[in-house]
Short mmCIF file of C-alpha atoms in Angstrom, two decimals:
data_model
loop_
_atom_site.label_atom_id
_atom_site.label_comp_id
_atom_site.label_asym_id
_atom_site.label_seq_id
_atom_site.Cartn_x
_atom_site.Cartn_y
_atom_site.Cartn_z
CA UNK A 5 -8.38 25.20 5.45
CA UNK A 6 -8.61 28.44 3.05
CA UNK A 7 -12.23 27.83 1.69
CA UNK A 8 -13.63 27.35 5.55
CA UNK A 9 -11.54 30.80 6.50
CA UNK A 10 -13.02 32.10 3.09
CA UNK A 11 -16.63 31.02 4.08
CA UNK A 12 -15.97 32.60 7.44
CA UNK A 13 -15.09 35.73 6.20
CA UNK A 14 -17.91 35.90 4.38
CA UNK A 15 -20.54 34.97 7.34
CA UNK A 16 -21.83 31.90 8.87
CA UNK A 17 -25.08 31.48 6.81
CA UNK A 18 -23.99 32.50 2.88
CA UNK A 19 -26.66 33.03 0.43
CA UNK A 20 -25.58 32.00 -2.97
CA UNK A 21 -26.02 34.16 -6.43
CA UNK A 22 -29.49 33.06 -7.83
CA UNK A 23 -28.89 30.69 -10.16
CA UNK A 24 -25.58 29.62 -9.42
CA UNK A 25 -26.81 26.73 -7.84
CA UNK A 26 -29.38 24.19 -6.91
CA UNK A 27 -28.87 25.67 -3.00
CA UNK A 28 -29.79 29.19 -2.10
CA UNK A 29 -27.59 29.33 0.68
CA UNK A 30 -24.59 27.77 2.47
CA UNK A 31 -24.13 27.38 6.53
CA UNK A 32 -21.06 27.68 7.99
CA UNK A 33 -20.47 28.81 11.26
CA UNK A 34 -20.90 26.94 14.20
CA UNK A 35 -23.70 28.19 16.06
CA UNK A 36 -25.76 28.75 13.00
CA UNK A 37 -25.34 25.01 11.89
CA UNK A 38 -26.19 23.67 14.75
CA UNK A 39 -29.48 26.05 15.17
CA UNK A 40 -30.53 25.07 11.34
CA UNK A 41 -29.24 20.43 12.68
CA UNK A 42 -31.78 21.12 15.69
CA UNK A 43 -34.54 23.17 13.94
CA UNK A 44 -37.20 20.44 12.40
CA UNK A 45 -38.48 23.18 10.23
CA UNK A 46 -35.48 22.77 7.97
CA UNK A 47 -36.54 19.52 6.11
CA UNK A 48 -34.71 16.02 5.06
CA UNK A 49 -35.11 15.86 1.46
CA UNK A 50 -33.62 12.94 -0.28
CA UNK A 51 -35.62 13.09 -3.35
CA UNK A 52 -39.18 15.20 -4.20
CA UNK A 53 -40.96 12.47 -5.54
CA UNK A 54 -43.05 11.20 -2.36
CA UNK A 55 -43.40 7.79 -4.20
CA UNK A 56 -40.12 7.48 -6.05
CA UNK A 57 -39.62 3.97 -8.58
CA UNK A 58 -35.94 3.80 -7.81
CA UNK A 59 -34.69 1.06 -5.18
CA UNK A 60 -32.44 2.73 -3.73
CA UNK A 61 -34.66 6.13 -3.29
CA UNK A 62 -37.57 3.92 -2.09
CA UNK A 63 -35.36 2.27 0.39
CA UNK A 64 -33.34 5.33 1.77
CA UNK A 65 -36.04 7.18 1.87
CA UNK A 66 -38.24 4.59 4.09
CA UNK A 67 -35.55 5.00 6.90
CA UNK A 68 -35.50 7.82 9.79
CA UNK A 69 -32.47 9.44 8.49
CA UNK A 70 -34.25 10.80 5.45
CA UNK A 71 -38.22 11.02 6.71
CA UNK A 72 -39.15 14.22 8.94
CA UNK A 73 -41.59 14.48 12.19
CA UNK A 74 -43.09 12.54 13.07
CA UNK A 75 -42.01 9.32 10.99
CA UNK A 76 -38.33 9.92 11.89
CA UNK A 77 -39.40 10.18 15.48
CA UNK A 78 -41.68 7.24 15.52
CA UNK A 79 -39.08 4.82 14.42
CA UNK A 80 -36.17 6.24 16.49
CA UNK A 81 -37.90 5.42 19.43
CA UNK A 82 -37.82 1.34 18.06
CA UNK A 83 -33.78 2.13 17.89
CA UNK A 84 -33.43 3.37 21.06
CA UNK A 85 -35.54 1.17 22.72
CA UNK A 86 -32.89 -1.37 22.12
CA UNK A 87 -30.22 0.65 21.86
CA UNK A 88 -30.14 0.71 25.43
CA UNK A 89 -26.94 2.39 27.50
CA UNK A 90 -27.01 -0.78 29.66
CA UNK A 91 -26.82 -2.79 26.08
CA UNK A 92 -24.14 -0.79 24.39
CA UNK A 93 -21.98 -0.49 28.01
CA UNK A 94 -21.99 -4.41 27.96
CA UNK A 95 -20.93 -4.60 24.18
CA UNK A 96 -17.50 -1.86 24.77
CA UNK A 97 -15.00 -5.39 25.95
CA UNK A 98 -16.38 -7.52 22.87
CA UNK A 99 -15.26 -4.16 21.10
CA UNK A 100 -12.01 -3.96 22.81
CA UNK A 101 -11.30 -8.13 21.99
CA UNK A 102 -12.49 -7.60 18.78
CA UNK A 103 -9.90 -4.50 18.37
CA UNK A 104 -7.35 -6.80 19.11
CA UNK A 105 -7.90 -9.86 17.61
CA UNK A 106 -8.25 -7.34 13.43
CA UNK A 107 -4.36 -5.92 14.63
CA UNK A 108 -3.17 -9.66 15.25
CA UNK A 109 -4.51 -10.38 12.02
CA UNK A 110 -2.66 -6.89 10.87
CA UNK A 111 0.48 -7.59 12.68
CA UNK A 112 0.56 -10.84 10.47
CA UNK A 113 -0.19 -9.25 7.04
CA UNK A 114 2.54 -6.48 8.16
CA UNK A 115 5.47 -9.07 9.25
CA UNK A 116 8.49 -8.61 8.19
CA UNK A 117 7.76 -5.03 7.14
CA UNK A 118 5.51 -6.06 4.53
CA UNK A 119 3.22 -2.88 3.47
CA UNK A 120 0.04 -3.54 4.60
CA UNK A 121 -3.39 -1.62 3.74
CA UNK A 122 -4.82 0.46 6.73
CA UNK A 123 -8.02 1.05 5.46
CA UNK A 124 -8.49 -2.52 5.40
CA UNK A 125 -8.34 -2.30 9.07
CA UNK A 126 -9.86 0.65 9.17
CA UNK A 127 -13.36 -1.11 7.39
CA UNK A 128 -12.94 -4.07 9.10
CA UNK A 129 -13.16 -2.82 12.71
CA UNK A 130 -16.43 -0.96 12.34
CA UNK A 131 -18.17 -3.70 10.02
CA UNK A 132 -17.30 -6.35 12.11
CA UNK A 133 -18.44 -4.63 15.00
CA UNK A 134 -22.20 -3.64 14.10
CA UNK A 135 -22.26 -7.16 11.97
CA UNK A 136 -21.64 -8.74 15.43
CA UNK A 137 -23.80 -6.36 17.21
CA UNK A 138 -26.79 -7.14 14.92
CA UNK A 139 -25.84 -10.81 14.39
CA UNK A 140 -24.84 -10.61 10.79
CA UNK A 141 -22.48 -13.69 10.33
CA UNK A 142 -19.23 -13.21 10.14
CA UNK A 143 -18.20 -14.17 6.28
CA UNK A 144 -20.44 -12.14 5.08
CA UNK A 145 -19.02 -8.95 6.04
CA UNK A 146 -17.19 -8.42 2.79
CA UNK A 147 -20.35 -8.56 0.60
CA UNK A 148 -21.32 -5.28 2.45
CA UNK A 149 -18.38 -3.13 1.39
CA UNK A 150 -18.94 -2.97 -2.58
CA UNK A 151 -22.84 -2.53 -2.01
CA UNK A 152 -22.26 0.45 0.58
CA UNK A 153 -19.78 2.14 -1.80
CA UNK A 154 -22.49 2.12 -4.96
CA UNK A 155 -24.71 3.64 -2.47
CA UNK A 156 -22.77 6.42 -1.19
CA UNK A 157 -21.20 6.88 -4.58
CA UNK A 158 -24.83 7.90 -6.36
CA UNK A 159 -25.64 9.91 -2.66
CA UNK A 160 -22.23 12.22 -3.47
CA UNK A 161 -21.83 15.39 -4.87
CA UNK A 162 -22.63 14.77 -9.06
CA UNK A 163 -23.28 11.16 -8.31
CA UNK A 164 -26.67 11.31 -10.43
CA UNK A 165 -25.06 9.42 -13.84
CA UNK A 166 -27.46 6.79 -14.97
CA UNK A 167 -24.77 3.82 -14.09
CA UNK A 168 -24.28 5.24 -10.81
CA UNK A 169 -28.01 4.92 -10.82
CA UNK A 170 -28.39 1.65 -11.76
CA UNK A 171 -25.31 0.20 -9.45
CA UNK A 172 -27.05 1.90 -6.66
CA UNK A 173 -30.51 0.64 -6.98
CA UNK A 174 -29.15 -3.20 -7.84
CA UNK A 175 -26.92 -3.02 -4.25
CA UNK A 176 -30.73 -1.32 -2.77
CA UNK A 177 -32.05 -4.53 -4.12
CA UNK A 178 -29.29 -7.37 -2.72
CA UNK A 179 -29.52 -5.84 0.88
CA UNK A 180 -33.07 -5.30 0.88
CA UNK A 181 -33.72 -9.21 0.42
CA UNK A 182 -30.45 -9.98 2.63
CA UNK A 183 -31.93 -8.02 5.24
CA UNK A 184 -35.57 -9.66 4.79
CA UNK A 185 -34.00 -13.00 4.81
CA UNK A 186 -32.33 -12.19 8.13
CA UNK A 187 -35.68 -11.27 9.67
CA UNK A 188 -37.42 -14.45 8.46
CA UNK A 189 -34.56 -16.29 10.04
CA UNK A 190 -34.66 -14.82 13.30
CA UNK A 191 -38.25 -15.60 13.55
CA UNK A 192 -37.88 -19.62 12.94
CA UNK A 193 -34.62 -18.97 14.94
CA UNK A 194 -35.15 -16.67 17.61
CA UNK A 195 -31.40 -15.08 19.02
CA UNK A 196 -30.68 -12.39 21.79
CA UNK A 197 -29.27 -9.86 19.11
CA UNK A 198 -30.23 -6.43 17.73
CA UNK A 199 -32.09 -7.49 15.07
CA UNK A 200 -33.45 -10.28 17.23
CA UNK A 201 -35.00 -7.86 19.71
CA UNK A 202 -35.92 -5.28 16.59
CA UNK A 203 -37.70 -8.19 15.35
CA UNK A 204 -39.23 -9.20 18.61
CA UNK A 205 -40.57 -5.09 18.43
CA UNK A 206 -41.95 -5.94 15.57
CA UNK A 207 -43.73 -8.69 16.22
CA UNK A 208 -44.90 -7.92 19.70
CA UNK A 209 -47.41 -5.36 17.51
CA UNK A 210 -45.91 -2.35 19.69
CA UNK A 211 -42.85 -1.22 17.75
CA UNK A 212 -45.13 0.96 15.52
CA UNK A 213 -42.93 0.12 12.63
CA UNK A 214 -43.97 -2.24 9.53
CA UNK A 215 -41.26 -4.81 8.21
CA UNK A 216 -40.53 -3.04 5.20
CA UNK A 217 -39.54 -0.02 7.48
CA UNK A 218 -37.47 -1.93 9.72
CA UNK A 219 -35.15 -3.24 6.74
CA UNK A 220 -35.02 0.54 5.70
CA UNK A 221 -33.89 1.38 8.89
CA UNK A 222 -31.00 -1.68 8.82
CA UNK A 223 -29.86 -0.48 5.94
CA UNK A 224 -29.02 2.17 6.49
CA UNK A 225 -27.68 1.79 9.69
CA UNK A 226 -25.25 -1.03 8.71
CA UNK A 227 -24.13 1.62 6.34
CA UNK A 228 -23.93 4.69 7.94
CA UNK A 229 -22.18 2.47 10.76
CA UNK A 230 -19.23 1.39 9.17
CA UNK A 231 -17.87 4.34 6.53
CA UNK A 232 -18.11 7.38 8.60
CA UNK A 233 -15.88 5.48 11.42
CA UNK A 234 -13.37 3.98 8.59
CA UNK A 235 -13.28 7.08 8.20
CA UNK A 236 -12.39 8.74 11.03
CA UNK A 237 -10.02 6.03 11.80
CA UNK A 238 -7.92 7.18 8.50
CA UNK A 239 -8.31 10.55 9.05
CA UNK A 240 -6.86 9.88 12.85
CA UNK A 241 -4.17 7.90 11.86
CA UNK A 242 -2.89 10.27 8.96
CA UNK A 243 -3.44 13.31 12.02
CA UNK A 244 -1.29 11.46 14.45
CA UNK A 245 1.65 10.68 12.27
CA UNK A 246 2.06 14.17 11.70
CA UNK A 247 2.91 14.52 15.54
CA UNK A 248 5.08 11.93 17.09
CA UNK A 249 4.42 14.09 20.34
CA UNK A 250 0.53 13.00 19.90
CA UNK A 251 1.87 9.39 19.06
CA UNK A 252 3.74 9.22 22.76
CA UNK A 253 1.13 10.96 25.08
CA UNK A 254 -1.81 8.36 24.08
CA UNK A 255 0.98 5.46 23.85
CA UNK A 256 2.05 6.10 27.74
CA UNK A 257 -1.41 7.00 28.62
CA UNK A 258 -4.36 5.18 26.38
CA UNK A 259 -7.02 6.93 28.31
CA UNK A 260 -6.34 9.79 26.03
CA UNK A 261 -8.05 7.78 23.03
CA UNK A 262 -11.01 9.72 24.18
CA UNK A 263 -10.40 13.25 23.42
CA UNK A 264 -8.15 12.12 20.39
CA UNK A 265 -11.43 10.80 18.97
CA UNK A 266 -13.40 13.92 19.61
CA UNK A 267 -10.50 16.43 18.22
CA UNK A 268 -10.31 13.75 15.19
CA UNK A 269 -14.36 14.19 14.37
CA UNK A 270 -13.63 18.08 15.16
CA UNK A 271 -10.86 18.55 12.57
CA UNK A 272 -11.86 16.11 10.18
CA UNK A 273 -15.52 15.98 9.93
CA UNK A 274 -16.69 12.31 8.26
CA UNK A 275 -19.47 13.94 6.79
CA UNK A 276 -19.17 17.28 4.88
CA UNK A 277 -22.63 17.95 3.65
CA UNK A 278 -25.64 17.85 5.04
CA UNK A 279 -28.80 19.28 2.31
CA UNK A 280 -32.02 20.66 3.75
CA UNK A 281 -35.00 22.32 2.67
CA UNK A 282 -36.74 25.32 4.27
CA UNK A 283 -40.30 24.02 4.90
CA UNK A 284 -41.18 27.76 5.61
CA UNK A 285 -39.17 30.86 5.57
CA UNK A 286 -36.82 30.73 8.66
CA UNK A 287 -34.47 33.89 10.03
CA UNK A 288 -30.90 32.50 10.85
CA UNK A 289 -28.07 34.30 11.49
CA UNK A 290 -29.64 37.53 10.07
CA UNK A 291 -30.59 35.95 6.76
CA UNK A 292 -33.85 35.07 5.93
CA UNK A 293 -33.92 31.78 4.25
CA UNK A 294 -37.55 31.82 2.25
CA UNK A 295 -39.97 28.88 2.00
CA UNK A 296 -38.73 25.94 -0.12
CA UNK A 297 -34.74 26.98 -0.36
CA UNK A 298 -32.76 24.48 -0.46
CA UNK A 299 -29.82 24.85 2.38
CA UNK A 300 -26.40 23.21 2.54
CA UNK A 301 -25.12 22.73 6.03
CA UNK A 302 -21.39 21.95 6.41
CA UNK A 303 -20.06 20.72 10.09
CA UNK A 304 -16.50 20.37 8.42
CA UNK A 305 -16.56 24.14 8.29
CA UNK A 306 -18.60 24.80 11.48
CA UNK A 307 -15.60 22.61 13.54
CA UNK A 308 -13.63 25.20 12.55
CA UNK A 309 -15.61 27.93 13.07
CA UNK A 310 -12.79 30.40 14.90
CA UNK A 311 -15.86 32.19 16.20
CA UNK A 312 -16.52 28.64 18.27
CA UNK A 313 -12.88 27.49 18.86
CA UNK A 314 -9.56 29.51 18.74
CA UNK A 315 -6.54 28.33 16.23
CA UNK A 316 -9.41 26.04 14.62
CA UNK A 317 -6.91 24.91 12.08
CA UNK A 318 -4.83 23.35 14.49
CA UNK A 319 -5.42 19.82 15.81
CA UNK A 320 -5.28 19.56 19.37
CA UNK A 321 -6.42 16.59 21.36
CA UNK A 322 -5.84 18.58 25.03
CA UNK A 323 -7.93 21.80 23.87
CA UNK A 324 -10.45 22.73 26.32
CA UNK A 325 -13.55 22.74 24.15
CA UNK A 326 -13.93 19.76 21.99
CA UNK A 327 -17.59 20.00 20.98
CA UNK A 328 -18.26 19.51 17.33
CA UNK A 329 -21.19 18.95 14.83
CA UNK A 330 -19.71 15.65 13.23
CA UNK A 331 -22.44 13.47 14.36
CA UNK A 332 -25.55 16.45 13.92
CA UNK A 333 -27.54 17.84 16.94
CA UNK A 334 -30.68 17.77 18.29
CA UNK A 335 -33.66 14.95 17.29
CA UNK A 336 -31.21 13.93 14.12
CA UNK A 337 -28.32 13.75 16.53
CA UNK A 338 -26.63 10.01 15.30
CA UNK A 339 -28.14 7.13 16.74
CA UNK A 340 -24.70 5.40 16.06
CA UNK A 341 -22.70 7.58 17.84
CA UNK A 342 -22.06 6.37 21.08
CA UNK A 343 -20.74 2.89 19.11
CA UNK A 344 -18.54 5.22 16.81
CA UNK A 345 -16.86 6.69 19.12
CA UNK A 346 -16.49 3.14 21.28
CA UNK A 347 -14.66 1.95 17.98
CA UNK A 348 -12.48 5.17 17.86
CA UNK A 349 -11.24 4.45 21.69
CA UNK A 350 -10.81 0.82 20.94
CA UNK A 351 -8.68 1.32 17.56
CA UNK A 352 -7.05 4.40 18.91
CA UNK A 353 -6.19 2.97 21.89
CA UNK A 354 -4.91 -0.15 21.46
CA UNK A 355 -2.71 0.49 17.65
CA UNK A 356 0.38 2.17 18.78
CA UNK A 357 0.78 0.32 22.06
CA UNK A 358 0.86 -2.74 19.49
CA UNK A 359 3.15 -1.08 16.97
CA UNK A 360 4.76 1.47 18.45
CA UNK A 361 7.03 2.05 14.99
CA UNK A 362 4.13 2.89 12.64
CA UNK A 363 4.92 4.57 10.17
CA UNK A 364 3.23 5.62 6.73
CA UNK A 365 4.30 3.06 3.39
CA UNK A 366 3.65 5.63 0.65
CA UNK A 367 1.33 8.63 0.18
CA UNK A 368 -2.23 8.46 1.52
CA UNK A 369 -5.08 8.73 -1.07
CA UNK A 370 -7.92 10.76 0.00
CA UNK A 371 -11.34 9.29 -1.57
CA UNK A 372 -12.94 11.49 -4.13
CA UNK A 373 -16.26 11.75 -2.40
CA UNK A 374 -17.32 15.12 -1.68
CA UNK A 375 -19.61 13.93 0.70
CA UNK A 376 -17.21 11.99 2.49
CA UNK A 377 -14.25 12.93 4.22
CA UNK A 378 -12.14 10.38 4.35
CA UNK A 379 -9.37 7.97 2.43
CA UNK A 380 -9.80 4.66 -0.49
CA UNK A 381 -5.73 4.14 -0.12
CA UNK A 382 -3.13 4.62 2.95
CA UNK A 383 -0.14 2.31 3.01
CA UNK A 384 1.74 1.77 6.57
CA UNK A 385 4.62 -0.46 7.68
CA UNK A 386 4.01 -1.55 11.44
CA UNK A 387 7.44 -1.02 12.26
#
């Protein structure tokens, strides 16, 4: 990509002309993001207001993926202490079923060569997944999609417009009471799901977590959960057709899915910017970043760092190194990731055994977000 070889060139922490920007500096390469994703000194910063009036600021804000230490630590721990390996090793087969039961329901929207919508698949798998996971009933997984998409609209790039504003903090509202609701119903109707046992933290007086903090926290989780995998599950797809080669190996051998899903999140980083804010001045990379500058961190670039992995440009499933920054590093590595990638294998594995002749319908839209890397429009016939 010219702009990543162009940030290269120029070194992997940039500073920018003062004045040109709200950010004093831009970090690229590879090793230098992931020093600045693990260093706790560089702060989350969603807004500066430590009491902000805005819904959607107030509810963001109250979750671990915008607080630093030791909030964000304290209410991992409640996440993880659920989010057991044992519990997320016995969920990858009602994954795998529910893989295949969205493409029957694909292969009957697609018969007869009708042009069918992949990113309808594409949300579907990943919202149906975590809705199951966390016990959100089943019809209501289409009131999500609108609500997450005012959300992440207002987050992007230039998204601060007053209506972007207001659709943002009405959709903080809705889920904030849908999420309450579900909480209140799980305690007159106890069930063995994740926001069963989150609740059952809660309750037990141990969790060290308030209620109000724990709907933060499934808010944004539910959304995180679902867009960055739709999108790497576009981003795959639109990869893959550009190599029928790519299309055989994983078809004869679906074990592949694996290291397809890695190169995917390599190449085509779901998340593009990451914002932090010195909370003292920090040396990286031979820069010194001063107290208070406000840093942009890009893993789309630092995946293709050449300095960290050789013909970067190139998508390759069977290189040797497949590490990437796509889901951070260190304490803010993704709680989500391990089900991410259990959706990529799934959906990856299972498509083009089912429809071996896929093939794109028309030209694939990429979504405007900056934020975002990923696609609102990709037409396929299934052969």
């Amino acid at each position: 990509m010219p702009l990543f070889a162009e940030l290269h060139r120029l070194g992997p922490v940039c500073p920018l002309a003062p004045g040109s920007s709200p950010y004093g500096f831009v970090i690229n390469g590879y090793d230098a993001a992931q020093e600045a994703l693990k260093d706790t000194r560089f702060h989350r910063l969603l807004t500066a207001d430590p009491d902000p009036q805005d819904a959607v600021l107030r509810r963001l804000g109250g979750s671990m993926m915008f607080r630093n230490e030791p909030d964000h630590l304290r209410m991992r721990k409640v996440f993880q202490a659920v989010l057991t390996p044992r519990r997320l090793t016995g969920f990858e087969p009602i994954v795998e079923a529910l893989t295949a039961e969205l493409l029957d329901d694909l292969a009957k929207a697609g018969a007869n060569r009708q042009v069918v919508e992949f990113t309808d698949f594409a949300y579907r798998l990943p919202i149906t997944v975590i809705a199951t996971f966390l016990g959100i009933p089943r019809s209501d997984v289409d009131w999500f999609k609108d609500r997450t998409q005012r959300i992440d609209e207002y987050l992007d790039l230039g998204g601060k417009e007053p209506a972007k504003l207001a659709a943002a903090n009405q959709a903080a509202n809705e889920l904030n009471d849908y999420y309450a609701r579900m909480i209140s119903d799980r305690r007159l109707r106890p069930r063995d799901d994740l926001v069963g046992s989150l609740v059952h933290a809660l309750d037990s007086g141990t969790s060290g977590i308030d209620e109000q903090e724990l709907i933060d926290n499934l808010l944004v989780l539910v959304n995180a959960s679902f867009v960055t995998t739709m999108n790497l599950l576009t981003n795959g797809l639109e990869l893959l057709l550009a190599d029928p080669a790519l299309i055989e190996d994983l078809r004869d051998d679906p074990e592949l899915a694996a290291s397809y899903v890695e190169e995917v999140l390599r190449h085509q980083s779901s998340v593009q910017l990451i914002s932090r804010k010195a909370s003292t001045e920090i040396e990286l990379a031979g820069q010194t970043i001063p107290e208070g500058s406000l840093v942009l961190i890009l893993p789309g670039a630092a995946n293709r760092d050449p300095a960290k992995h050789p013909d970067a440009d190139t998508f390759d499933p069977h290189r040797d190194d497949l590490q990437h920054l796509s889901f951070g590093a260190g304490p803010f590595f993704c709680v989500g990731a391990a089900l991410a990638r259990m959706e990529g294998r799934a959906a990856f594995g299972q498509l083009f055994g089912r429809f071996p002749g896929l093939q794109l319908a028309g030209p694939a839209e990429r979504s405007p977000s900056l934020l975002l890397r990923g696609h609102r429009s990709m037409p396929i016939r299934l052969g």
